[in-house]
C-alpha cells in the first residue's frame, strides 16, 4: 500500500527505541530509566488531576510549569520552552533552529535520534568523529555550519565535556545555534544553563525522564534566549497546541518542586555507578568514565553481542549497538538499584 505514501515517508529511517518488554520479571538496564520512582508529592498531584476538570483542555502554554522551571534555573518564563518529552522539544529544535543552508554538525557516536530528525526535516548533517578515547574535541567543530548539537554527557558513551570547553565552542561559533542536550546532566555534570544569559545562540535541553524519574509522563524542556524560545513556540503552535496534558503539567511541577527527593535519587544512582564500575573492572571490563546514569563498557576477551545475549538468558536486558562498528564491542548498561547491579555482577560471574 506504500504507493499511497508521500515521497518523504519513503525516505525515512525511523528511530528504534530500546525494548520495553512485556515480560514482568526482567531486570531492565536497557533504556536509562531511573530505578527509583517519583516521590509521593508527584503521585498526589497526579491523583488530584484525575477529576472532572479532565473535560477541559489543559493550559496550552504550560505557564505554571514554565514558571517552575524558570525558578529552578533563575531565568524568566520567556526563556523556557516545554514539550512532550525532550524528544519532541528536540524535533522542534531541528525544525526551528537547525534547518539552514549549511549542514549541521554532531558527533559520529551520539544520540541516534539526531540523524532521524535530519531525515524528517530534510536537514543535511556532518558527523564529526569523537577522539580515540571517545571524547568531543570542540576544535573539530570550529568551521562553518548550520548549527551544532550534542548531548553532555554524550550518549551512549557517558563521557562528560568540561563546561569551559563548551564556552570555548560558544565563543568560536557565534553564527549558528549550539544545542547542548543535557538529558543526563543530573548525574554529576555541570550544566550549561549558567551560560544561557551570556550566549544568545546557546540552547540547553533537559528531560524529566531520567534524573526526575518520570519517563512515563513525557516532559522535557529547553532554555535559551527569548528569540530562540519564540522560534520553538512558532513551530509548536503550528503543530500541536496542547502537547502536555493536565497530568504531565501537574506531575512535572510537583517533581520540580521536590528537590530533596530528586537529589537523593541521583546521589544513590551515582554511588551505585561508582561501585558497579569497580566490580566490572575487577572482572576485566574496561569502562569509559561516565557522568550519566549508565556506563559504556567493553571486555577484551568476550564478544559484546554474546554477552548481551547471555545476560538476556539470565533475564537481564542491556543495550548493544551493532553500529557504528567502532562501538560494536561495547555494551551500554543502565545503572539500576544496588540489588539489580548485584544480579548483573552475579550473572556475569557465571557467564565469564
Ligand atoms: C533519553 C534522551 C532524550 C529524550 O528524553 P525524553 O524526554 O524521554 O524524550 C534526549 N536526549 C538524549 C541524549 C537522551 O538520552
mmCIF file of C-alpha atoms and ligand atoms in Angstrom:
data_model
loop_
_atom_site.group_PDB
_atom_site.id
_atom_site.type_symbol
_atom_site.label_atom_id
_atom_site.label_comp_id
_atom_site.label_asym_id
_atom_site.label_seq_id
_atom_site.Cartn_x
_atom_site.Cartn_y
_atom_site.Cartn_z
ATOM 1 C CA UNK A 1 0.000 0.000 0.000
ATOM 2 C CA UNK A 2 3.074 2.166 0.071
ATOM 3 C CA UNK A 3 2.050 3.764 -3.205
ATOM 4 C CA UNK A 4 -0.122 5.993 -1.021
ATOM 5 C CA UNK A 5 2.918 7.151 0.922
ATOM 6 C CA UNK A 6 4.481 10.565 0.430
ATOM 7 C CA UNK A 7 7.952 10.757 -1.024
ATOM 8 C CA UNK A 8 9.252 11.859 2.363
ATOM 9 C CA UNK A 9 7.845 8.794 4.133
ATOM 10 C CA UNK A 10 9.601 6.543 1.636
ATOM 11 C CA UNK A 11 12.904 8.179 2.544
ATOM 12 C CA UNK A 12 12.558 7.903 6.362
ATOM 13 C CA UNK A 13 14.629 5.612 8.583
ATOM 14 C CA UNK A 14 12.781 5.889 11.911
ATOM 15 C CA UNK A 15 14.406 5.728 15.333
ATOM 16 C CA UNK A 16 14.131 2.411 17.168
ATOM 17 C CA UNK A 17 13.801 2.887 20.951
ATOM 18 C CA UNK A 18 15.159 0.337 23.418
ATOM 19 C CA UNK A 19 12.879 -2.587 24.113
ATOM 20 C CA UNK A 20 10.023 -2.176 26.619
ATOM 21 C CA UNK A 21 9.476 -5.885 27.358
ATOM 22 C CA UNK A 22 6.029 -7.268 28.056
ATOM 23 C CA UNK A 23 7.521 -9.818 30.481
ATOM 24 C CA UNK A 24 7.495 -8.740 34.125
ATOM 25 C CA UNK A 25 10.436 -10.422 35.789
ATOM 26 C CA UNK A 26 13.200 -8.904 33.630
ATOM 27 C CA UNK A 27 15.878 -6.686 35.124
ATOM 28 C CA UNK A 28 15.666 -3.731 32.797
ATOM 29 C CA UNK A 29 19.007 -1.991 32.351
ATOM 30 C CA UNK A 30 18.492 -1.003 28.708
ATOM 31 C CA UNK A 31 16.782 2.402 28.411
ATOM 32 C CA UNK A 32 18.330 4.590 31.122
ATOM 33 C CA UNK A 33 15.200 4.969 33.190
ATOM 34 C CA UNK A 34 15.632 5.914 36.841
ATOM 35 C CA UNK A 35 15.498 2.797 39.072
ATOM 36 C CA UNK A 36 13.730 4.848 41.747
ATOM 37 C CA UNK A 37 10.195 6.113 41.255
ATOM 38 C CA UNK A 38 8.861 9.649 41.595
ATOM 39 C CA UNK A 39 8.126 10.922 45.109
ATOM 40 C CA UNK A 40 4.751 10.903 46.891
ATOM 41 C CA UNK A 41 4.167 14.593 46.050
ATOM 42 C CA UNK A 42 4.117 13.710 42.353
ATOM 43 C CA UNK A 43 1.673 10.861 42.908
ATOM 44 C CA UNK A 44 -0.578 13.184 44.971
ATOM 45 C CA UNK A 45 -0.539 15.829 42.255
ATOM 46 C CA UNK A 46 -1.454 13.240 39.613
ATOM 47 C CA UNK A 47 -4.302 11.866 41.695
ATOM 48 C CA UNK A 48 -5.724 15.382 42.088
ATOM 49 C CA UNK A 49 -5.800 15.722 38.312
ATOM 50 C CA UNK A 50 -7.960 12.628 37.922
ATOM 51 C CA UNK A 51 -11.082 14.772 38.185
ATOM 52 C CA UNK A 52 -13.978 16.321 36.330
ATOM 53 C CA UNK A 53 -11.650 19.038 35.009
ATOM 54 C CA UNK A 54 -10.298 16.481 32.511
ATOM 55 C CA UNK A 55 -13.159 17.530 30.247
ATOM 56 C CA UNK A 56 -11.335 20.851 29.810
ATOM 57 C CA UNK A 57 -8.255 21.354 27.661
ATOM 58 C CA UNK A 58 -5.022 21.882 29.589
ATOM 59 C CA UNK A 59 -3.190 25.220 29.611
ATOM 60 C CA UNK A 60 -1.805 25.319 26.037
ATOM 61 C CA UNK A 61 1.229 27.308 27.183
ATOM 62 C CA UNK A 62 2.001 25.325 30.356
ATOM 63 C CA UNK A 63 2.693 28.634 32.101
ATOM 64 C CA UNK A 64 2.806 27.262 35.664
ATOM 65 C CA UNK A 65 5.226 24.550 34.597
ATOM 66 C CA UNK A 66 7.413 27.060 32.773
ATOM 67 C CA UNK A 67 7.366 29.223 35.908
ATOM 68 C CA UNK A 68 8.577 26.269 37.999
ATOM 69 C CA UNK A 69 11.386 25.583 35.517
ATOM 70 C CA UNK A 70 12.350 29.270 35.338
ATOM 71 C CA UNK A 71 12.587 29.401 39.145
ATOM 72 C CA UNK A 72 14.879 26.371 39.355
ATOM 73 C CA UNK A 73 17.314 27.903 36.873
ATOM 74 C CA UNK A 74 16.967 31.577 37.884
ATOM 75 C CA UNK A 75 15.574 32.511 34.461
ATOM 76 C CA UNK A 76 12.499 34.271 33.102
ATOM 77 C CA UNK A 77 9.499 32.382 31.806
ATOM 78 C CA UNK A 78 10.187 33.723 28.284
ATOM 79 C CA UNK A 79 13.474 31.794 28.328
ATOM 80 C CA UNK A 80 11.685 28.445 28.758
ATOM 81 C CA UNK A 81 10.015 26.089 26.269
ATOM 82 C CA UNK A 82 8.306 22.801 27.239
ATOM 83 C CA UNK A 83 7.349 19.765 25.196
ATOM 84 C CA UNK A 84 6.039 16.210 25.243
ATOM 85 C CA UNK A 85 9.350 14.671 26.279
ATOM 86 C CA UNK A 86 12.618 16.261 25.252
ATOM 87 C CA UNK A 87 12.386 14.202 22.057
ATOM 88 C CA UNK A 88 9.527 16.442 20.963
ATOM 89 C CA UNK A 89 11.436 19.531 22.098
ATOM 90 C CA UNK A 90 14.403 18.340 20.020
ATOM 91 C CA UNK A 91 12.199 17.715 16.983
ATOM 92 C CA UNK A 92 11.036 21.341 17.132
ATOM 93 C CA UNK A 93 14.614 22.493 17.671
ATOM 94 C CA UNK A 94 15.731 20.774 14.473
ATOM 95 C CA UNK A 95 12.837 22.272 12.547
ATOM 96 C CA UNK A 96 13.006 25.774 14.035
ATOM 97 C CA UNK A 97 16.694 26.404 14.658
ATOM 98 C CA UNK A 98 18.887 23.862 12.864
ATOM 99 C CA UNK A 99 17.403 23.886 9.370
ATOM 100 C CA UNK A 100 19.659 26.145 7.302
ATOM 101 C CA UNK A 101 21.687 26.020 4.107
ATOM 102 C CA UNK A 102 24.855 24.671 5.724
ATOM 103 C CA UNK A 103 24.996 21.127 7.187
ATOM 104 C CA UNK A 104 24.685 20.845 10.949
ATOM 105 C CA UNK A 105 27.399 19.130 12.992
ATOM 106 C CA UNK A 106 27.113 16.388 15.606
ATOM 107 C CA UNK A 107 29.425 13.585 16.805
ATOM 108 C CA UNK A 108 29.729 10.323 14.842
ATOM 109 C CA UNK A 109 28.776 8.473 18.016
ATOM 110 C CA UNK A 110 25.855 10.165 19.716
ATOM 111 C CA UNK A 111 22.090 10.064 20.294
ATOM 112 C CA UNK A 112 20.816 8.219 17.255
ATOM 113 C CA UNK A 113 17.639 10.304 17.055
ATOM 114 C CA UNK A 114 19.594 13.273 15.630
ATOM 115 C CA UNK A 115 20.067 11.826 12.116
ATOM 116 C CA UNK A 116 16.423 10.703 12.215
ATOM 117 C CA UNK A 117 15.213 14.280 12.763
ATOM 118 C CA UNK A 118 17.513 15.373 9.953
ATOM 119 C CA UNK A 119 15.743 12.876 7.709
ATOM 120 C CA UNK A 120 12.298 14.065 8.788
ATOM 121 C CA UNK A 121 13.078 17.758 8.264
ATOM 122 C CA UNK A 122 15.457 17.259 5.329
ATOM 123 C CA UNK A 123 18.456 18.790 7.083
ATOM 124 C CA UNK A 124 21.962 17.991 5.913
ATOM 125 C CA UNK A 125 24.426 16.913 8.564
ATOM 126 C CA UNK A 126 28.069 16.100 9.001
ATOM 127 C CA UNK A 127 29.225 13.615 11.622
ATOM 128 C CA UNK A 128 32.313 14.784 13.495
ATOM 129 C CA UNK A 129 34.363 11.821 14.776
ATOM 130 C CA UNK A 130 34.945 11.546 18.510
ATOM 131 C CA UNK A 131 38.604 11.203 19.514
ATOM 132 C CA UNK A 132 40.108 7.722 20.008
ATOM 133 C CA UNK A 133 39.124 7.953 23.678
ATOM 134 C CA UNK A 134 35.516 8.738 22.651
ATOM 135 C CA UNK A 135 35.764 12.397 23.645
ATOM 136 C CA UNK A 136 34.393 15.506 21.946
ATOM 137 C CA UNK A 137 37.178 17.825 20.825
ATOM 138 C CA UNK A 138 35.467 21.200 20.391
ATOM 139 C CA UNK A 139 38.141 22.380 17.955
ATOM 140 C CA UNK A 140 36.819 19.825 15.462
ATOM 141 C CA UNK A 141 33.656 21.968 15.362
ATOM 142 C CA UNK A 142 35.458 25.232 14.551
ATOM 143 C CA UNK A 143 34.168 25.502 10.992
ATOM 144 C CA UNK A 144 31.215 26.910 9.105
ATOM 145 C CA UNK A 145 27.981 25.074 9.927
ATOM 146 C CA UNK A 146 24.196 25.345 10.083
ATOM 147 C CA UNK A 147 24.175 24.509 13.799
ATOM 148 C CA UNK A 148 25.810 22.211 16.347
ATOM 149 C CA UNK A 149 24.181 19.680 18.670
ATOM 150 C CA UNK A 150 25.481 17.082 21.092
ATOM 151 C CA UNK A 151 24.480 15.601 24.432
ATOM 152 C CA UNK A 152 26.520 16.370 27.528
ATOM 153 C CA UNK A 153 27.246 13.846 28.932
ATOM 154 C CA UNK A 154 27.308 12.251 25.496
ATOM 155 C CA UNK A 155 25.173 9.196 24.770
ATOM 156 C CA UNK A 156 25.874 6.315 24.606
ATOM 157 C CA UNK A 157 29.457 6.914 25.784
ATOM 158 C CA UNK A 158 28.576 8.699 29.044
ATOM 159 C CA UNK A 159 31.604 10.954 28.660
ATOM 160 C CA UNK A 160 31.259 14.423 30.096
ATOM 161 C CA UNK A 161 32.666 17.542 28.414
ATOM 162 C CA UNK A 162 34.009 20.317 30.646
ATOM 163 C CA UNK A 163 31.881 23.463 30.756
ATOM 164 C CA UNK A 164 34.941 25.570 29.826
ATOM 165 C CA UNK A 165 35.172 23.648 26.561
ATOM 166 C CA UNK A 166 31.506 24.346 25.803
ATOM 167 C CA UNK A 167 32.139 28.032 26.471
ATOM 168 C CA UNK A 168 35.162 27.958 24.138
ATOM 169 C CA UNK A 169 32.929 26.475 21.438
ATOM 170 C CA UNK A 170 30.278 29.162 22.007
ATOM 171 C CA UNK A 171 32.911 31.883 21.650
ATOM 172 C CA UNK A 172 34.295 30.425 18.421
ATOM 173 C CA UNK A 173 30.890 29.632 16.952
ATOM 174 C CA UNK A 174 28.527 32.600 17.124
ATOM 175 C CA UNK A 175 26.871 32.435 13.689
ATOM 176 C CA UNK A 176 24.744 29.376 14.387
ATOM 177 C CA UNK A 177 22.859 27.841 17.292
ATOM 178 C CA UNK A 178 24.691 25.481 19.657
ATOM 179 C CA UNK A 179 22.340 22.974 21.324
ATOM 180 C CA UNK A 180 23.505 21.085 24.409
ATOM 181 C CA UNK A 181 21.244 18.124 25.158
ATOM 182 C CA UNK A 182 21.541 17.702 28.927
ATOM 183 C CA UNK A 183 19.360 14.592 29.288
ATOM 184 C CA UNK A 184 21.922 13.147 31.745
ATOM 185 C CA UNK A 185 23.360 16.269 33.390
ATOM 186 C CA UNK A 186 21.718 15.459 36.756
ATOM 187 C CA UNK A 187 24.185 12.627 37.426
ATOM 188 C CA UNK A 188 27.205 14.716 38.325
ATOM 189 C CA UNK A 189 27.843 17.141 35.453
ATOM 190 C CA UNK A 190 27.905 20.950 35.423
ATOM 191 C CA UNK A 191 25.004 22.404 33.460
ATOM 192 C CA UNK A 192 25.462 24.860 30.598
ATOM 193 C CA UNK A 193 22.254 26.606 31.705
ATOM 194 C CA UNK A 194 24.542 29.013 33.606
ATOM 195 C CA UNK A 195 25.813 30.238 30.200
ATOM 196 C CA UNK A 196 22.379 30.985 28.727
ATOM 197 C CA UNK A 197 22.424 34.625 29.858
ATOM 198 C CA UNK A 198 25.812 35.199 28.227
ATOM 199 C CA UNK A 199 25.307 33.488 24.872
ATOM 200 C CA UNK A 200 22.158 34.232 22.836
ATOM 201 C CA UNK A 201 22.936 31.353 20.466
ATOM 202 C CA UNK A 202 23.007 28.689 23.207
ATOM 203 C CA UNK A 203 20.018 26.400 23.744
ATOM 204 C CA UNK A 204 20.062 23.775 26.513
ATOM 205 C CA UNK A 205 17.548 20.914 26.616
ATOM 206 C CA UNK A 206 16.554 18.884 29.679
ATOM 207 C CA UNK A 207 14.235 15.972 30.322
ATOM 208 C CA UNK A 208 12.309 14.818 33.375
ATOM 209 C CA UNK A 209 12.647 11.219 32.129
ATOM 210 C CA UNK A 210 15.985 10.376 33.692
ATOM 211 C CA UNK A 211 17.006 12.367 36.769
ATOM 212 C CA UNK A 212 13.410 13.134 37.784
ATOM 213 C CA UNK A 213 12.134 9.540 37.378
ATOM 214 C CA UNK A 214 9.285 10.489 35.021
ATOM 215 C CA UNK A 215 9.950 8.745 31.696
ATOM 216 C CA UNK A 216 6.312 7.630 31.674
ATOM 217 C CA UNK A 217 4.950 11.180 31.918
ATOM 218 C CA UNK A 218 6.748 12.615 28.838
ATOM 219 C CA UNK A 219 8.042 16.043 29.828
ATOM 220 C CA UNK A 220 11.098 17.845 28.512
ATOM 221 C CA UNK A 221 12.148 21.454 28.145
ATOM 222 C CA UNK A 222 14.583 23.864 26.559
ATOM 223 C CA UNK A 223 16.064 27.059 27.941
ATOM 224 C CA UNK A 224 17.723 29.833 25.963
ATOM 225 C CA UNK A 225 17.427 33.399 24.687
ATOM 226 C CA UNK A 226 13.777 34.537 24.270
ATOM 227 C CA UNK A 227 14.287 34.768 20.484
ATOM 228 C CA UNK A 228 15.242 31.076 20.292
ATOM 229 C CA UNK A 229 12.306 30.166 22.544
ATOM 230 C CA UNK A 230 10.000 32.250 20.349
ATOM 231 C CA UNK A 231 11.046 30.215 17.297
ATOM 232 C CA UNK A 232 10.178 26.989 19.135
ATOM 233 C CA UNK A 233 6.752 28.356 20.095
ATOM 234 C CA UNK A 234 6.070 29.286 16.486
ATOM 235 C CA UNK A 235 6.738 25.711 15.409
ATOM 236 C CA UNK A 236 4.860 24.177 18.352
ATOM 237 C CA UNK A 237 1.771 26.297 17.695
ATOM 238 C CA UNK A 238 1.866 25.260 14.052
ATOM 239 C CA UNK A 239 1.866 21.610 15.103
ATOM 240 C CA UNK A 240 0.020 20.876 18.379
ATOM 241 C CA UNK A 241 -1.453 23.447 20.773
ATOM 242 C CA UNK A 242 -1.682 21.022 23.711
ATOM 243 C CA UNK A 243 1.406 18.803 23.743
ATOM 244 C CA UNK A 244 1.381 18.489 27.564
ATOM 245 C CA UNK A 245 -1.790 17.145 29.128
ATOM 246 C CA UNK A 246 -3.078 18.029 32.593
ATOM 247 C CA UNK A 247 -1.287 15.095 34.225
ATOM 248 C CA UNK A 248 2.041 15.939 32.633
ATOM 249 C CA UNK A 249 1.877 19.572 33.703
ATOM 250 C CA UNK A 250 0.792 18.849 37.292
ATOM 251 C CA UNK A 251 3.187 15.925 37.793
ATOM 252 C CA UNK A 252 6.140 17.814 36.363
ATOM 253 C CA UNK A 253 5.510 20.834 38.591
ATOM 254 C CA UNK A 254 5.345 18.605 41.670
ATOM 255 C CA UNK A 255 8.544 16.821 40.645
ATOM 256 C CA UNK A 256 10.420 20.083 40.090
ATOM 257 C CA UNK A 257 9.306 21.342 43.496
ATOM 258 C CA UNK A 258 10.608 18.244 45.305
ATOM 259 C CA UNK A 259 14.321 18.909 45.024
ATOM 260 C CA UNK A 260 15.138 16.676 48.002
ATOM 261 C CA UNK A 261 13.661 13.504 46.502
ATOM 262 C CA UNK A 262 15.365 14.255 43.178
ATOM 263 C CA UNK A 263 18.812 14.899 44.630
ATOM 264 C CA UNK A 264 18.648 11.816 46.873
ATOM 265 C CA UNK A 265 17.802 9.567 43.936
ATOM 266 C CA UNK A 266 20.516 10.997 41.702
ATOM 267 C CA UNK A 267 23.018 10.620 44.510
ATOM 268 C CA UNK A 268 22.054 6.966 45.019
ATOM 269 C CA UNK A 269 22.459 6.302 41.285
ATOM 270 C CA UNK A 270 25.907 7.935 41.267
ATOM 271 C CA UNK A 271 27.042 5.841 44.242
ATOM 272 C CA UNK A 272 25.815 2.630 42.624
ATOM 273 C CA UNK A 273 27.547 3.626 39.384
ATOM 274 C CA UNK A 274 30.849 4.023 41.190
ATOM 275 C CA UNK A 275 30.670 0.630 42.859
ATOM 276 C CA UNK A 276 29.476 -1.092 39.667
ATOM 277 C CA UNK A 277 32.484 0.311 37.788
ATOM 278 C CA UNK A 278 34.851 -1.115 40.415
ATOM 279 C CA UNK A 279 33.202 -4.556 40.209
ATOM 280 C CA UNK A 280 33.247 -4.618 36.402
ATOM 281 C CA UNK A 281 36.883 -3.570 36.246
ATOM 282 C CA UNK A 282 37.796 -6.423 38.578
ATOM 283 C CA UNK A 283 36.181 -8.784 36.042
ATOM 284 C CA UNK A 284 38.318 -7.464 33.196
ATOM 285 C CA UNK A 285 35.900 -4.913 31.744
ATOM 286 C CA UNK A 286 37.141 -1.561 30.543
ATOM 287 C CA UNK A 287 34.635 1.141 31.489
ATOM 288 C CA UNK A 288 34.594 4.647 29.998
ATOM 289 C CA UNK A 289 34.386 7.428 32.618
ATOM 290 C CA UNK A 290 30.667 8.153 32.996
ATOM 291 C CA UNK A 291 28.807 11.287 34.079
ATOM 292 C CA UNK A 292 25.453 9.660 33.340
ATOM 293 C CA UNK A 293 23.076 7.041 34.776
ATOM 294 C CA UNK A 294 24.599 4.412 32.514
ATOM 295 C CA UNK A 295 28.046 3.107 31.700
ATOM 296 C CA UNK A 296 29.659 2.143 28.404
ATOM 297 C CA UNK A 297 31.921 -0.849 28.707
ATOM 298 C CA UNK A 298 33.871 -3.458 26.740
ATOM 299 C CA UNK A 299 35.654 -6.719 27.572
ATOM 300 C CA UNK A 300 38.857 -7.675 25.794
ATOM 301 C CA UNK A 301 38.066 -11.436 25.850
ATOM 302 C CA UNK A 302 34.301 -11.625 25.344
ATOM 303 C CA UNK A 303 32.219 -10.506 22.384
ATOM 304 C CA UNK A 304 29.694 -7.792 23.321
ATOM 305 C CA UNK A 305 26.768 -9.314 21.426
ATOM 306 C CA UNK A 306 27.494 -12.696 23.031
ATOM 307 C CA UNK A 307 27.451 -11.122 26.495
ATOM 308 C CA UNK A 308 24.205 -9.240 25.821
ATOM 309 C CA UNK A 309 22.570 -12.497 24.643
ATOM 310 C CA UNK A 310 23.818 -14.459 27.661
ATOM 311 C CA UNK A 311 22.621 -11.767 30.075
ATOM 312 C CA UNK A 312 19.199 -11.987 28.487
ATOM 313 C CA UNK A 313 19.122 -15.697 29.330
ATOM 314 C CA UNK A 314 19.699 -14.544 32.909
ATOM 315 C CA UNK A 315 16.683 -12.184 32.441
ATOM 316 C CA UNK A 316 18.820 -9.044 32.383
ATOM 317 C CA UNK A 317 18.496 -6.724 29.401
ATOM 318 C CA UNK A 318 21.124 -4.165 28.467
ATOM 319 C CA UNK A 319 21.747 -2.244 25.227
ATOM 320 C CA UNK A 320 24.112 -3.333 22.476
ATOM 321 C CA UNK A 321 24.536 -1.217 19.323
ATOM 322 C CA UNK A 322 25.853 -3.120 16.302
ATOM 323 C CA UNK A 323 26.591 0.127 14.520
ATOM 324 C CA UNK A 324 28.749 2.103 14.125
ATOM 325 C CA UNK A 325 31.429 -0.588 14.019
ATOM 326 C CA UNK A 326 33.610 1.448 16.350
ATOM 327 C CA UNK A 327 31.278 0.708 19.265
ATOM 328 C CA UNK A 328 30.176 -2.810 18.257
ATOM 329 C CA UNK A 329 32.249 -4.328 21.094
ATOM 330 C CA UNK A 330 30.686 -2.048 23.719
ATOM 331 C CA UNK A 331 27.690 -2.532 25.977
ATOM 332 C CA UNK A 332 25.590 0.240 27.457
ATOM 333 C CA UNK A 333 24.321 -0.642 30.896
ATOM 334 C CA UNK A 334 21.814 1.496 32.796
ATOM 335 C CA UNK A 335 22.536 1.931 36.497
ATOM 336 C CA UNK A 336 19.815 0.076 38.387
ATOM 337 C CA UNK A 337 19.305 -0.347 42.113
ATOM 338 C CA UNK A 338 22.160 -1.888 44.126
ATOM 339 C CA UNK A 339 20.280 -5.209 44.068
ATOM 340 C CA UNK A 340 19.838 -5.113 40.280
ATOM 341 C CA UNK A 341 23.503 -4.306 39.753
ATOM 342 C CA UNK A 342 24.452 -7.147 42.111
ATOM 343 C CA UNK A 343 22.325 -9.517 39.998
ATOM 344 C CA UNK A 344 24.166 -8.259 36.934
ATOM 345 C CA UNK A 345 27.539 -8.971 38.542
ATOM 346 C CA UNK A 346 26.370 -12.439 39.659
ATOM 347 C CA UNK A 347 25.150 -13.249 36.150
ATOM 348 C CA UNK A 348 28.403 -12.043 34.580
ATOM 349 C CA UNK A 349 30.388 -14.115 37.092
ATOM 350 C CA UNK A 350 28.587 -17.229 35.904
ATOM 351 C CA UNK A 351 28.935 -16.309 32.207
ATOM 352 C CA UNK A 352 32.636 -15.381 32.119
HETATM 353 C C1 LIG B 1 16.578 9.973 26.811
HETATM 354 C C2 LIG B 1 17.165 11.024 25.941
HETATM 355 C C3 LIG B 1 16.393 12.049 25.406
HETATM 356 C C4 LIG B 1 14.888 12.021 25.413
HETATM 357 O O1 LIG B 1 14.274 12.101 26.561
HETATM 358 P P1 LIG B 1 12.691 12.185 26.649
HETATM 359 O O2 LIG B 1 12.464 13.436 27.401
HETATM 360 O O3 LIG B 1 12.294 10.961 27.376
HETATM 361 O O4 LIG B 1 12.111 12.264 25.261
HETATM 362 C C5 LIG B 1 17.013 13.062 24.713
HETATM 363 N N1 LIG B 1 18.338 13.057 24.507
HETATM 364 C C6 LIG B 1 19.111 12.069 24.962
HETATM 365 C C7 LIG B 1 20.573 12.110 24.699
HETATM 366 C C8 LIG B 1 18.547 11.024 25.678
HETATM 367 O O5 LIG B 1 19.307 10.012 26.089
#
